CSV table of C-alpha atoms and ligand atoms in Angstrom, one decimal:
chain,number,residue,atom,x,y,z
A,1,MET,CA,34.6,2.8,-7.0
A,2,THR,CA,32.6,2.5,-3.8
A,3,THR,CA,32.3,-0.8,-1.9
A,4,ARG,CA,28.5,-1.9,-2.0
A,5,ALA,CA,26.5,-5.0,-1.0
A,6,ARG,CA,24.6,-7.0,-3.9
A,7,ILE,CA,22.6,-10.0,-4.3
A,8,ALA,CA,24.6,-12.3,-6.2
A,9,GLY,CA,22.5,-15.6,-5.4
A,10,ILE,CA,18.4,-16.2,-4.6
A,11,GLY,CA,16.5,-19.1,-3.7
A,12,SER,CA,13.2,-20.8,-2.4
A,13,HIS,CA,11.6,-23.6,-0.8
A,14,LEU,CA,7.9,-24.0,-0.2
A,15,PRO,CA,7.3,-27.3,1.3
A,16,PRO,CA,4.9,-29.3,-0.8
A,17,LYS,CA,1.8,-29.9,1.4
A,18,VAL,CA,-0.7,-27.4,-0.2
A,19,VAL,CA,-3.5,-26.6,2.2
A,20,THR,CA,-6.3,-24.6,1.1
A,21,ASN,CA,-8.8,-22.1,2.4
A,22,HIS,CA,-11.5,-25.4,2.2
A,23,ASP,CA,-9.1,-27.5,4.4
A,24,LEU,CA,-9.1,-24.9,6.8
A,25,ALA,CA,-12.7,-24.7,6.9
A,26,ALA,CA,-13.0,-28.4,7.6
A,27,GLN,CA,-11.5,-27.7,10.9
A,28,MET,CA,-12.6,-24.6,11.9
A,29,ASP,CA,-15.2,-21.9,11.8
A,30,THR,CA,-14.3,-20.1,8.5
A,31,SER,CA,-14.7,-19.9,5.0
A,32,ASP,CA,-12.9,-19.7,1.7
A,33,GLU,CA,-14.7,-16.6,1.0
A,34,TRP,CA,-13.9,-14.9,3.9
A,35,ILE,CA,-10.2,-15.4,4.1
A,36,VAL,CA,-10.2,-14.5,0.1
A,37,GLN,CA,-12.2,-11.4,0.7
A,38,ARG,CA,-10.5,-10.5,3.7
A,39,THR,CA,-6.9,-11.1,2.7
A,40,GLY,CA,-6.6,-12.4,-0.7
A,41,ILE,CA,-4.9,-15.6,0.6
A,42,LYS,CA,-6.2,-18.7,-1.4
A,43,GLN,CA,-4.1,-21.2,-0.1
A,44,ARG,CA,-0.5,-21.8,1.8
A,45,ARG,CA,2.0,-24.3,2.3
A,46,TRP,CA,2.6,-26.2,5.6
A,47,VAL,CA,4.9,-28.9,6.8
A,48,ASP,CA,4.8,-32.3,7.5
A,49,HIS,CA,6.7,-33.4,10.6
A,50,PRO,CA,10.1,-33.8,11.1
A,51,THR,CA,10.5,-30.9,9.0
A,52,THR,CA,12.1,-27.8,10.8
A,53,THR,CA,12.6,-24.3,10.1
A,54,SER,CA,16.3,-24.7,9.2
A,55,ASP,CA,15.6,-27.8,7.0
A,56,LEU,CA,13.7,-25.3,5.0
A,57,ALA,CA,16.3,-22.9,5.4
A,58,LEU,CA,18.9,-25.4,3.9
A,59,GLU,CA,16.8,-25.9,1.0
A,60,ALA,CA,16.6,-22.2,0.0
A,61,ALA,CA,20.5,-21.9,0.8
A,62,THR,CA,21.5,-24.2,-1.6
A,63,ILE,CA,19.4,-22.8,-4.3
A,64,ALA,CA,20.9,-19.3,-3.4
A,65,LEU,CA,24.3,-20.5,-3.2
A,66,GLU,CA,23.9,-22.2,-6.6
A,67,ASP,CA,22.8,-19.3,-8.3
A,68,ALA,CA,25.5,-17.7,-7.1
A,69,GLY,CA,27.8,-19.9,-8.0
A,70,VAL,CA,29.4,-20.1,-5.1
A,71,GLY,CA,29.7,-22.8,-2.0
A,72,PRO,CA,29.4,-23.1,1.7
A,73,ASP,CA,33.3,-22.7,2.0
A,74,ASP,CA,33.1,-18.8,0.3
A,75,LEU,CA,30.9,-17.7,3.2
A,76,ASP,CA,31.8,-15.2,5.9
A,77,MET,CA,29.0,-15.0,7.8
A,78,ILE,CA,25.2,-16.0,8.1
A,79,PHE,CA,22.2,-14.1,9.6
A,80,LEU,CA,18.8,-16.0,9.8
A,81,ALA,CA,15.6,-14.5,10.2
A,82,THR,CA,12.8,-16.3,12.0
A,83,LEU,CA,10.2,-16.1,14.9
A,84,SER,CA,9.6,-20.0,14.7
A,85,PRO,CA,13.2,-21.5,15.7
A,86,ASP,CA,13.9,-24.8,15.8
A,87,HIS,CA,14.6,-24.6,19.7
A,88,GLU,CA,14.6,-21.9,21.7
A,89,PHE,CA,18.3,-22.1,21.9
A,90,PRO,CA,20.8,-21.9,20.1
A,91,GLY,CA,20.0,-19.7,17.4
A,92,THR,CA,18.6,-21.3,14.0
A,93,ALA,CA,21.4,-19.7,12.2
A,94,CYS,CA,23.8,-22.5,14.1
A,95,PHE,CA,21.7,-25.3,13.2
A,96,LEU,CA,21.6,-24.1,9.4
A,97,GLN,CA,25.5,-23.5,9.5
A,98,ALA,CA,26.1,-27.4,10.5
A,99,LYS,CA,23.4,-28.5,8.3
A,100,LEU,CA,25.1,-26.7,5.4
A,101,ASP,CA,28.2,-27.3,6.2
A,102,VAL,CA,29.5,-24.1,6.6
A,103,PRO,CA,33.3,-24.3,7.9
A,104,PRO,CA,33.5,-23.8,11.6
A,105,GLY,CA,34.2,-20.3,13.0
A,106,VAL,CA,32.0,-18.8,10.8
A,107,PRO,CA,29.9,-16.1,12.6
A,108,ALA,CA,25.9,-17.3,12.4
A,109,VAL,CA,23.2,-14.7,13.7
A,110,ASP,CA,19.6,-15.0,14.6
A,111,VAL,CA,17.3,-12.0,13.7
A,112,ARG,CA,14.3,-12.0,15.5
A,113,GLN,CA,12.3,-9.0,14.0
A,114,GLN,CA,9.3,-11.2,12.5
A,115,CYS,CA,7.8,-9.9,9.5
A,116,THR,CA,10.5,-7.3,8.9
A,117,GLY,CA,13.2,-9.7,9.7
A,118,PHE,CA,14.9,-10.1,6.2
A,119,VAL,CA,15.0,-6.2,5.7
A,120,TYR,CA,16.9,-6.3,9.1
A,121,ALA,CA,19.1,-9.2,8.1
A,122,MET,CA,19.8,-7.5,4.7
A,123,SER,CA,20.5,-4.3,6.4
A,124,MET,CA,23.1,-5.8,8.8
A,125,ALA,CA,24.7,-7.7,6.3
A,126,ASP,CA,24.7,-4.5,4.2
A,127,GLN,CA,26.5,-2.7,7.1
A,128,PHE,CA,29.1,-5.5,7.7
A,129,ILE,CA,29.9,-5.1,3.7
A,130,ARG,CA,30.4,-1.7,3.2
A,131,THR,CA,33.0,-1.8,6.4
A,132,GLY,CA,34.9,-4.6,5.2
A,133,PHE,CA,34.1,-7.0,7.9
A,134,ALA,CA,32.8,-9.5,5.7
A,135,GLY,CA,32.6,-10.1,1.8
A,136,ARG,CA,30.0,-12.5,1.1
A,137,VAL,CA,27.2,-12.9,3.8
A,138,LEU,CA,24.2,-15.9,3.6
A,139,VAL,CA,21.1,-14.3,4.4
A,140,VAL,CA,18.1,-16.3,5.2
A,141,GLY,CA,14.5,-16.0,6.2
A,142,ALA,CA,13.0,-19.1,7.2
A,143,GLU,CA,9.5,-20.3,9.0
A,144,VAL,CA,7.5,-23.2,10.0
A,145,HIS,CA,4.6,-21.3,11.7
A,146,SER,CA,2.1,-24.3,11.2
A,147,LYS,CA,3.1,-26.7,14.0
A,148,GLY,CA,2.4,-23.5,16.4
A,149,LEU,CA,-1.1,-22.4,15.3
A,150,GLN,CA,-3.9,-22.9,17.3
A,151,MET,CA,-6.5,-25.3,15.2
A,152,SER,CA,-9.7,-23.9,16.5
A,153,ASP,CA,-12.6,-21.2,16.1
A,154,GLU,CA,-10.6,-19.3,18.9
A,155,GLY,CA,-7.5,-18.9,16.8
A,156,ARG,CA,-8.9,-18.6,13.5
A,157,ASP,CA,-8.0,-14.9,13.1
A,158,VAL,CA,-4.2,-16.0,13.1
A,159,THR,CA,-4.0,-19.2,12.0
A,160,VAL,CA,-5.3,-18.8,8.4
A,161,LEU,CA,-2.8,-15.5,8.0
A,162,PHE,CA,0.0,-17.8,7.9
A,163,GLY,CA,2.4,-20.5,6.1
A,164,ASP,CA,5.6,-22.0,5.9
A,165,GLY,CA,8.6,-21.3,3.6
A,166,ALA,CA,12.0,-20.1,3.1
A,167,GLY,CA,13.8,-17.7,1.1
A,168,ALA,CA,17.6,-16.9,1.0
A,169,ALA,CA,20.1,-14.5,-0.5
A,170,VAL,CA,23.8,-14.7,-1.4
A,171,VAL,CA,25.0,-11.2,-0.6
A,172,GLU,CA,28.5,-10.3,-1.5
A,173,ALA,CA,30.8,-7.3,-1.7
A,174,ILE,CA,31.0,-5.4,-5.4
A,175,GLU,CA,32.9,-2.6,-6.5
A,176,VAL,CA,30.2,-0.1,-8.1
A,177,ALA,CA,31.4,2.0,-10.6
A,178,ASP,CA,27.9,3.1,-12.1
A,179,PRO,CA,25.0,2.9,-9.7
A,180,ALA,CA,22.8,3.6,-12.6
A,181,THR,CA,23.8,0.1,-14.0
A,182,ASP,CA,25.6,-1.9,-11.6
A,183,SER,CA,23.4,-4.2,-9.6
A,184,HIS,CA,23.9,-3.3,-5.5
A,185,VAL,CA,22.0,-2.3,-2.7
A,186,PHE,CA,21.4,1.4,-2.5
A,187,SER,CA,20.3,2.1,1.2
A,188,THR,CA,18.1,0.3,3.8
A,189,HIS,CA,16.0,1.8,6.3
A,190,LEU,CA,14.9,0.4,10.1
A,191,HIS,CA,12.3,1.0,12.5
A,192,ALA,CA,10.8,-0.3,15.4
A,193,ASP,CA,8.0,1.0,18.1
A,194,GLY,CA,8.2,-1.5,20.8
A,195,ARG,CA,4.8,0.6,22.5
A,196,HIS,CA,2.7,-1.8,20.3
A,197,ALA,CA,4.6,-5.0,20.9
A,198,GLU,CA,1.7,-6.6,22.5
A,199,GLU,CA,-0.6,-6.3,19.3
A,200,LEU,CA,0.7,-9.3,17.6
A,201,TRP,CA,2.7,-11.7,20.2
A,202,LEU,CA,3.3,-15.1,21.2
A,203,PRO,CA,3.0,-14.7,24.8
A,204,ALA,CA,4.4,-17.8,26.4
A,205,PRO,CA,6.4,-19.9,27.0
A,206,GLY,CA,8.9,-17.2,28.3
A,207,MET,CA,10.9,-15.7,30.9
A,208,ALA,CA,8.3,-12.9,31.9
A,209,PHE,CA,6.5,-15.7,33.8
A,210,GLU,CA,7.4,-17.4,37.2
A,211,ASP,CA,7.9,-20.7,35.4
A,212,PHE,CA,9.2,-20.6,31.7
A,213,MET,CA,6.8,-23.2,30.5
A,214,SER,CA,3.4,-24.2,32.7
A,215,HIS,CA,0.0,-26.5,32.0
A,216,GLY,CA,-1.6,-22.8,33.1
A,217,GLN,CA,-0.3,-21.3,29.8
A,218,VAL,CA,-1.2,-24.0,27.8
A,219,ASP,CA,-4.7,-24.0,29.2
A,220,ARG,CA,-5.1,-20.1,28.8
A,221,GLY,CA,-4.0,-20.6,24.9
A,222,ASP,CA,-1.1,-18.2,25.9
A,223,ILE,CA,1.3,-20.6,23.9
A,224,TYR,CA,-0.4,-19.3,20.6
A,225,PRO,CA,-0.1,-16.1,18.6
A,226,LYS,CA,-2.2,-13.4,19.5
A,227,MET,CA,-3.2,-10.3,17.3
A,228,ASN,CA,-5.1,-7.2,17.3
A,229,GLY,CA,-6.2,-7.4,13.4
A,230,ARG,CA,-7.3,-3.8,13.0
A,231,ALA,CA,-4.5,-2.2,14.7
A,232,VAL,CA,-2.2,-4.5,12.7
A,233,TYR,CA,-3.9,-3.4,9.5
A,234,VAL,CA,-4.2,0.3,10.1
A,235,ASN,CA,-0.4,0.6,11.3
A,236,ALA,CA,0.8,-1.9,8.5
A,237,VAL,CA,-0.8,0.8,5.6
A,238,LYS,CA,1.0,3.9,7.5
A,239,ARG,CA,4.3,2.2,7.9
A,240,MET,CA,4.7,0.5,4.8
A,241,GLY,CA,3.6,3.6,3.3
A,242,GLU,CA,6.1,5.8,4.9
A,243,ALA,CA,8.8,3.3,4.4
A,244,VAL,CA,8.4,3.2,0.6
A,245,GLU,CA,8.6,7.2,0.9
A,246,GLU,CA,12.0,7.1,2.9
A,247,THR,CA,13.7,4.6,0.7
A,248,LEU,CA,12.7,6.9,-2.6
A,249,GLY,CA,13.3,10.0,-0.8
A,250,ALA,CA,16.8,8.8,0.2
A,251,ASN,CA,18.0,7.9,-3.6
A,252,ASP,CA,15.9,10.9,-5.1
A,253,VAL,CA,13.9,8.4,-7.4
A,254,ALA,CA,10.1,8.3,-8.0
A,255,ILE,CA,7.9,6.0,-8.0
A,256,GLU,CA,8.0,5.8,-12.1
A,257,ASP,CA,11.8,4.9,-11.9
A,258,ILE,CA,11.1,1.5,-9.5
A,259,ASP,CA,10.6,-1.6,-11.9
A,260,LEU,CA,9.1,-3.6,-9.3
A,261,PHE,CA,7.7,-3.1,-5.7
A,262,VAL,CA,8.3,-6.3,-3.4
A,263,PHE,CA,6.4,-5.9,-0.4
A,264,HIS,CA,5.7,-7.8,2.4
A,265,GLN,CA,2.8,-10.1,2.2
A,266,ALA,CA,0.1,-9.8,4.9
A,267,ASN,CA,-2.6,-9.1,3.6
A,268,LEU,CA,-3.3,-8.1,-0.1
A,269,ARG,CA,-5.8,-5.0,0.9
A,270,ILE,CA,-2.8,-3.7,3.0
A,271,ASN,CA,-0.6,-3.6,-0.3
A,272,GLU,CA,-3.9,-2.5,-2.4
A,273,ALA,CA,-3.7,0.6,-0.1
A,274,VAL,CA,-0.2,1.2,-0.2
A,275,ALA,CA,-0.1,1.5,-4.0
A,276,GLU,CA,-3.4,3.5,-4.1
A,277,ARG,CA,-1.6,6.2,-1.8
A,278,PHE,CA,1.2,6.2,-4.3
A,279,GLY,CA,-0.6,5.9,-7.5
A,280,ILE,CA,2.0,2.7,-8.0
A,281,PRO,CA,0.2,0.5,-10.9
A,282,GLY,CA,-0.8,-2.7,-9.9
A,283,GLU,CA,1.5,-4.8,-12.2
A,284,LYS,CA,4.4,-3.0,-10.6
A,285,VAL,CA,3.6,-4.9,-7.6
A,286,PHE,CA,4.9,-8.3,-7.0
A,287,ASN,CA,2.1,-10.5,-5.0
A,288,THR,CA,2.7,-14.1,-3.9
A,289,ILE,CA,0.1,-14.1,-0.9
A,290,ASP,CA,-2.8,-16.1,-2.8
A,291,ARG,CA,-0.4,-19.0,-2.9
A,292,PHE,CA,1.5,-18.7,0.2
A,293,ALA,CA,-0.1,-16.7,2.6
A,294,ASN,CA,2.2,-14.7,5.0
A,295,THR,CA,5.5,-16.6,5.3
A,296,THR,CA,6.9,-14.0,7.8
A,297,ALA,CA,10.6,-13.1,7.6
A,298,ALA,CA,10.7,-15.6,4.6
A,299,THR,CA,8.4,-13.4,2.7
A,300,ILE,CA,10.2,-11.0,1.1
A,301,PRO,CA,13.2,-13.5,-0.6
A,302,ILE,CA,10.3,-15.7,-1.5
A,303,GLY,CA,9.0,-13.0,-3.6
A,304,LEU,CA,12.2,-11.9,-5.1
A,305,HIS,CA,13.1,-15.8,-6.1
A,306,THR,CA,9.6,-16.1,-7.2
A,307,ALA,CA,9.5,-12.6,-9.4
A,308,VAL,CA,12.7,-14.2,-11.0
A,309,GLN,CA,11.4,-17.1,-11.8
A,310,GLU,CA,8.6,-15.9,-13.5
A,311,GLY,CA,9.9,-13.4,-15.6
A,312,ARG,CA,9.3,-10.7,-13.8
A,313,LEU,CA,12.5,-9.4,-12.1
A,314,GLU,CA,15.8,-9.4,-14.5
A,315,PRO,CA,19.3,-7.8,-14.0
A,316,GLY,CA,19.2,-4.1,-13.9
A,317,MET,CA,15.7,-3.5,-12.8
A,318,LEU,CA,15.2,-1.4,-9.6
A,319,VAL,CA,13.8,-2.7,-6.9
A,320,ALA,CA,11.8,-1.2,-4.0
A,321,VAL,CA,11.0,-3.4,-1.1
A,322,ALA,CA,9.0,-2.6,2.0
A,323,ALA,CA,8.1,-4.8,5.0
A,324,PHE,CA,5.9,-4.0,8.3
A,325,GLY,CA,5.6,-6.7,11.3
A,326,SER,CA,5.3,-7.3,14.7
A,327,GLY,CA,7.3,-5.4,17.0
A,328,PHE,CA,6.0,-3.1,15.3
A,329,THR,CA,8.8,-3.1,13.0
A,330,TRP,CA,9.3,-1.8,9.6
A,331,GLY,CA,11.8,-1.3,6.8
A,332,SER,CA,12.5,-0.9,3.3
A,333,MET,CA,15.0,-1.3,1.1
A,334,LEU,CA,16.4,0.0,-2.7
A,335,LEU,CA,18.6,-2.1,-4.7
A,336,ARG,CA,19.5,-2.5,-8.4
A,337,TRP,CA,18.9,-6.4,-9.5
B,1,COA,C1,-7.4,-10.2,10.3
B,1,COA,C2,-8.3,-9.3,9.5
B,1,COA,C3,-8.1,-9.8,8.1
B,1,COA,C4,-9.4,-9.1,9.8
B,1,COA,O1,-10.2,-8.5,8.9
B,1,COA,P1,-11.4,-7.2,9.3
B,1,COA,O2,-11.9,-6.6,8.1
B,1,COA,O3,-11.1,-6.5,10.7
B,1,COA,O4,-12.7,-8.3,9.9
B,1,COA,P2,-14.3,-8.0,10.2
B,1,COA,O5,-14.0,-6.7,11.4
B,1,COA,O6,-14.6,-7.6,9.0
B,1,COA,O7,-14.5,-9.3,11.0
B,1,COA,C5,-14.4,-9.5,11.9
B,1,COA,C6,-15.2,-10.7,12.2
B,1,COA,O8,-14.6,-12.0,11.6
B,1,COA,C7,-14.5,-12.6,12.7
B,1,COA,N1,-13.4,-13.7,12.1
B,1,COA,C8,-12.0,-13.4,12.5
B,1,COA,N2,-11.5,-14.5,11.9
B,1,COA,C9,-12.1,-14.9,11.1
B,1,COA,C10,-11.6,-16.0,10.0
B,1,COA,N3,-10.6,-16.7,9.8
B,1,COA,N4,-13.0,-16.6,9.6
B,1,COA,C11,-14.4,-16.4,9.6
B,1,COA,N5,-14.5,-15.2,10.4
B,1,COA,C12,-13.4,-14.9,11.3
B,1,COA,C13,-14.0,-12.1,13.7
B,1,COA,O9,-14.7,-13.2,14.9
B,1,COA,C14,-15.3,-11.0,13.7
B,1,COA,O10,-16.7,-12.1,13.9
B,1,COA,P3,-17.3,-10.5,14.6
B,1,COA,O11,-17.6,-9.4,13.8
B,1,COA,O12,-18.8,-11.6,14.8
B,1,COA,O13,-16.7,-10.5,16.0
B,1,COA,C15,-7.4,-7.7,9.2
B,1,COA,O14,-8.1,-7.2,10.4
B,1,COA,C16,-6.4,-8.2,8.8
B,1,COA,O15,-5.8,-8.4,8.0
B,1,COA,N6,-5.7,-7.5,9.7
B,1,COA,C17,-3.8,-7.5,9.7
B,1,COA,C18,-3.7,-8.9,10.0
B,1,COA,C19,-1.6,-8.9,9.4
B,1,COA,O16,-1.9,-8.4,8.6
B,1,COA,N7,-1.2,-9.6,10.4
B,1,COA,C20,0.2,-9.7,10.4
B,1,COA,C21,1.0,-8.8,9.9
B,1,COA,S1,2.9,-9.0,9.8
C-alpha cells in the first residue's frame, strides 16, 4: 500500500452571462470569422459586477465538496490558482477560506502560475499529501478576466481570447493497492522558463515602477495584458508536446493507454497540433474552448468537471493533463479517475 493523492470531488462554475464573438465585434474591430478561424472560440462567459474571483471559486468549491461528500471542516489546506486576484494582497485563497467557512488556522495559499496554475497547485497538493502533511486539500483555479481586458481595437488580440470561470477539486489521501484500478495521481511534472516572462504579461501596476500605480501607466495602456501571440503559439505547441511525452514516459504508458486528454484551452489550433504530432484521435481530446474560451487557471478543472457532466470521464479512466501559459510555465499530470 502506498499513500497517494486522488481527486475525490470535482466542481466548476461559469457565470451566466454569455458574450459571443458578435458581441465583441460590436465593440472593437474584430469578427466572428477571425476569432473562430484562428482560435476555435465562439463565446465566453463574463461576470457582472460585483462578482469577484473568490465568488466564482466559492461556487466551484461548494460543488466539489458536495461531490466528495465532505465539508469545509474536513479540509487541511487550500490552494487557489489565479492571475486575477480579488486584491493585490492578501491572497485570494484567504478570501475564499472566509467565504467558504473553512476553519481558521487552515493554511491558504495562492498560486501565481497563470494557465499552468492548476497543474502547479495539484502538484503541490500531491506532494503535501504524499509526505503526510495534509490528508485533504482543496485545489481551485478561478479567474475574472473580463474586468481587466482592453475593450478597444488596441487590445483585441488578447481580449477575444479570455473568459471568466472557476473549477475546483477536492484532493485527498488514499492507500493505493492496485495502481491499475485505483483512482489516484500517478505523477506531476512542472517547468518554467522566465526568459519569456514578457511575451505574455500584465506590466502594471507594480513595484517595478517608481510609483506602484500612476496615471502614466493608465495612459500608456500598461494596465492591460500584452501578448506576443506568435511566440506564445510556437512555444505552447512545443512545450505542451514535451509535457505530454514526459508524463507518459515517467509512467511507462503509451498514447493508446490514455482514455482522455484534458489540455489547457488557449487555442484550438494548439491542441490540434499537439494531437496531430502524437497521432491522438480527436475524440480523445476534450475541448471546451468553443464555449468558455481560455479561463486560464480555471481551465483544467472546468474541463474535468464538464467531461464528467457530459459522460466523457468515468471512474477508472486514465487521464493525461497538460498546460502551458505565461511565464512561460508548463506542466503535466497523469491520473486514474
Ligand atoms: C493570437 C493568435 C490567435 C493570432 O493568430 P495569428 O495566426 O498569429 O494571427 P495572424 O498573423 O493570422 O493575424 C494577425 C493579424 O490579425 C490582427 N488581429 C489580431 N487580433 C485580432 C482580432 N481579435 N480580430 C481581428 N484581427 C485581429 C492583427 O492586428 C494582425 O493584423 P495585421 O496582419 O494587419 O498586422 C495566435 O497567435 C495565438 O493563438 N497565439 C497564442 C495565444 C495564446 O494562446 N494565448 C494564451 C496562452 S495561455
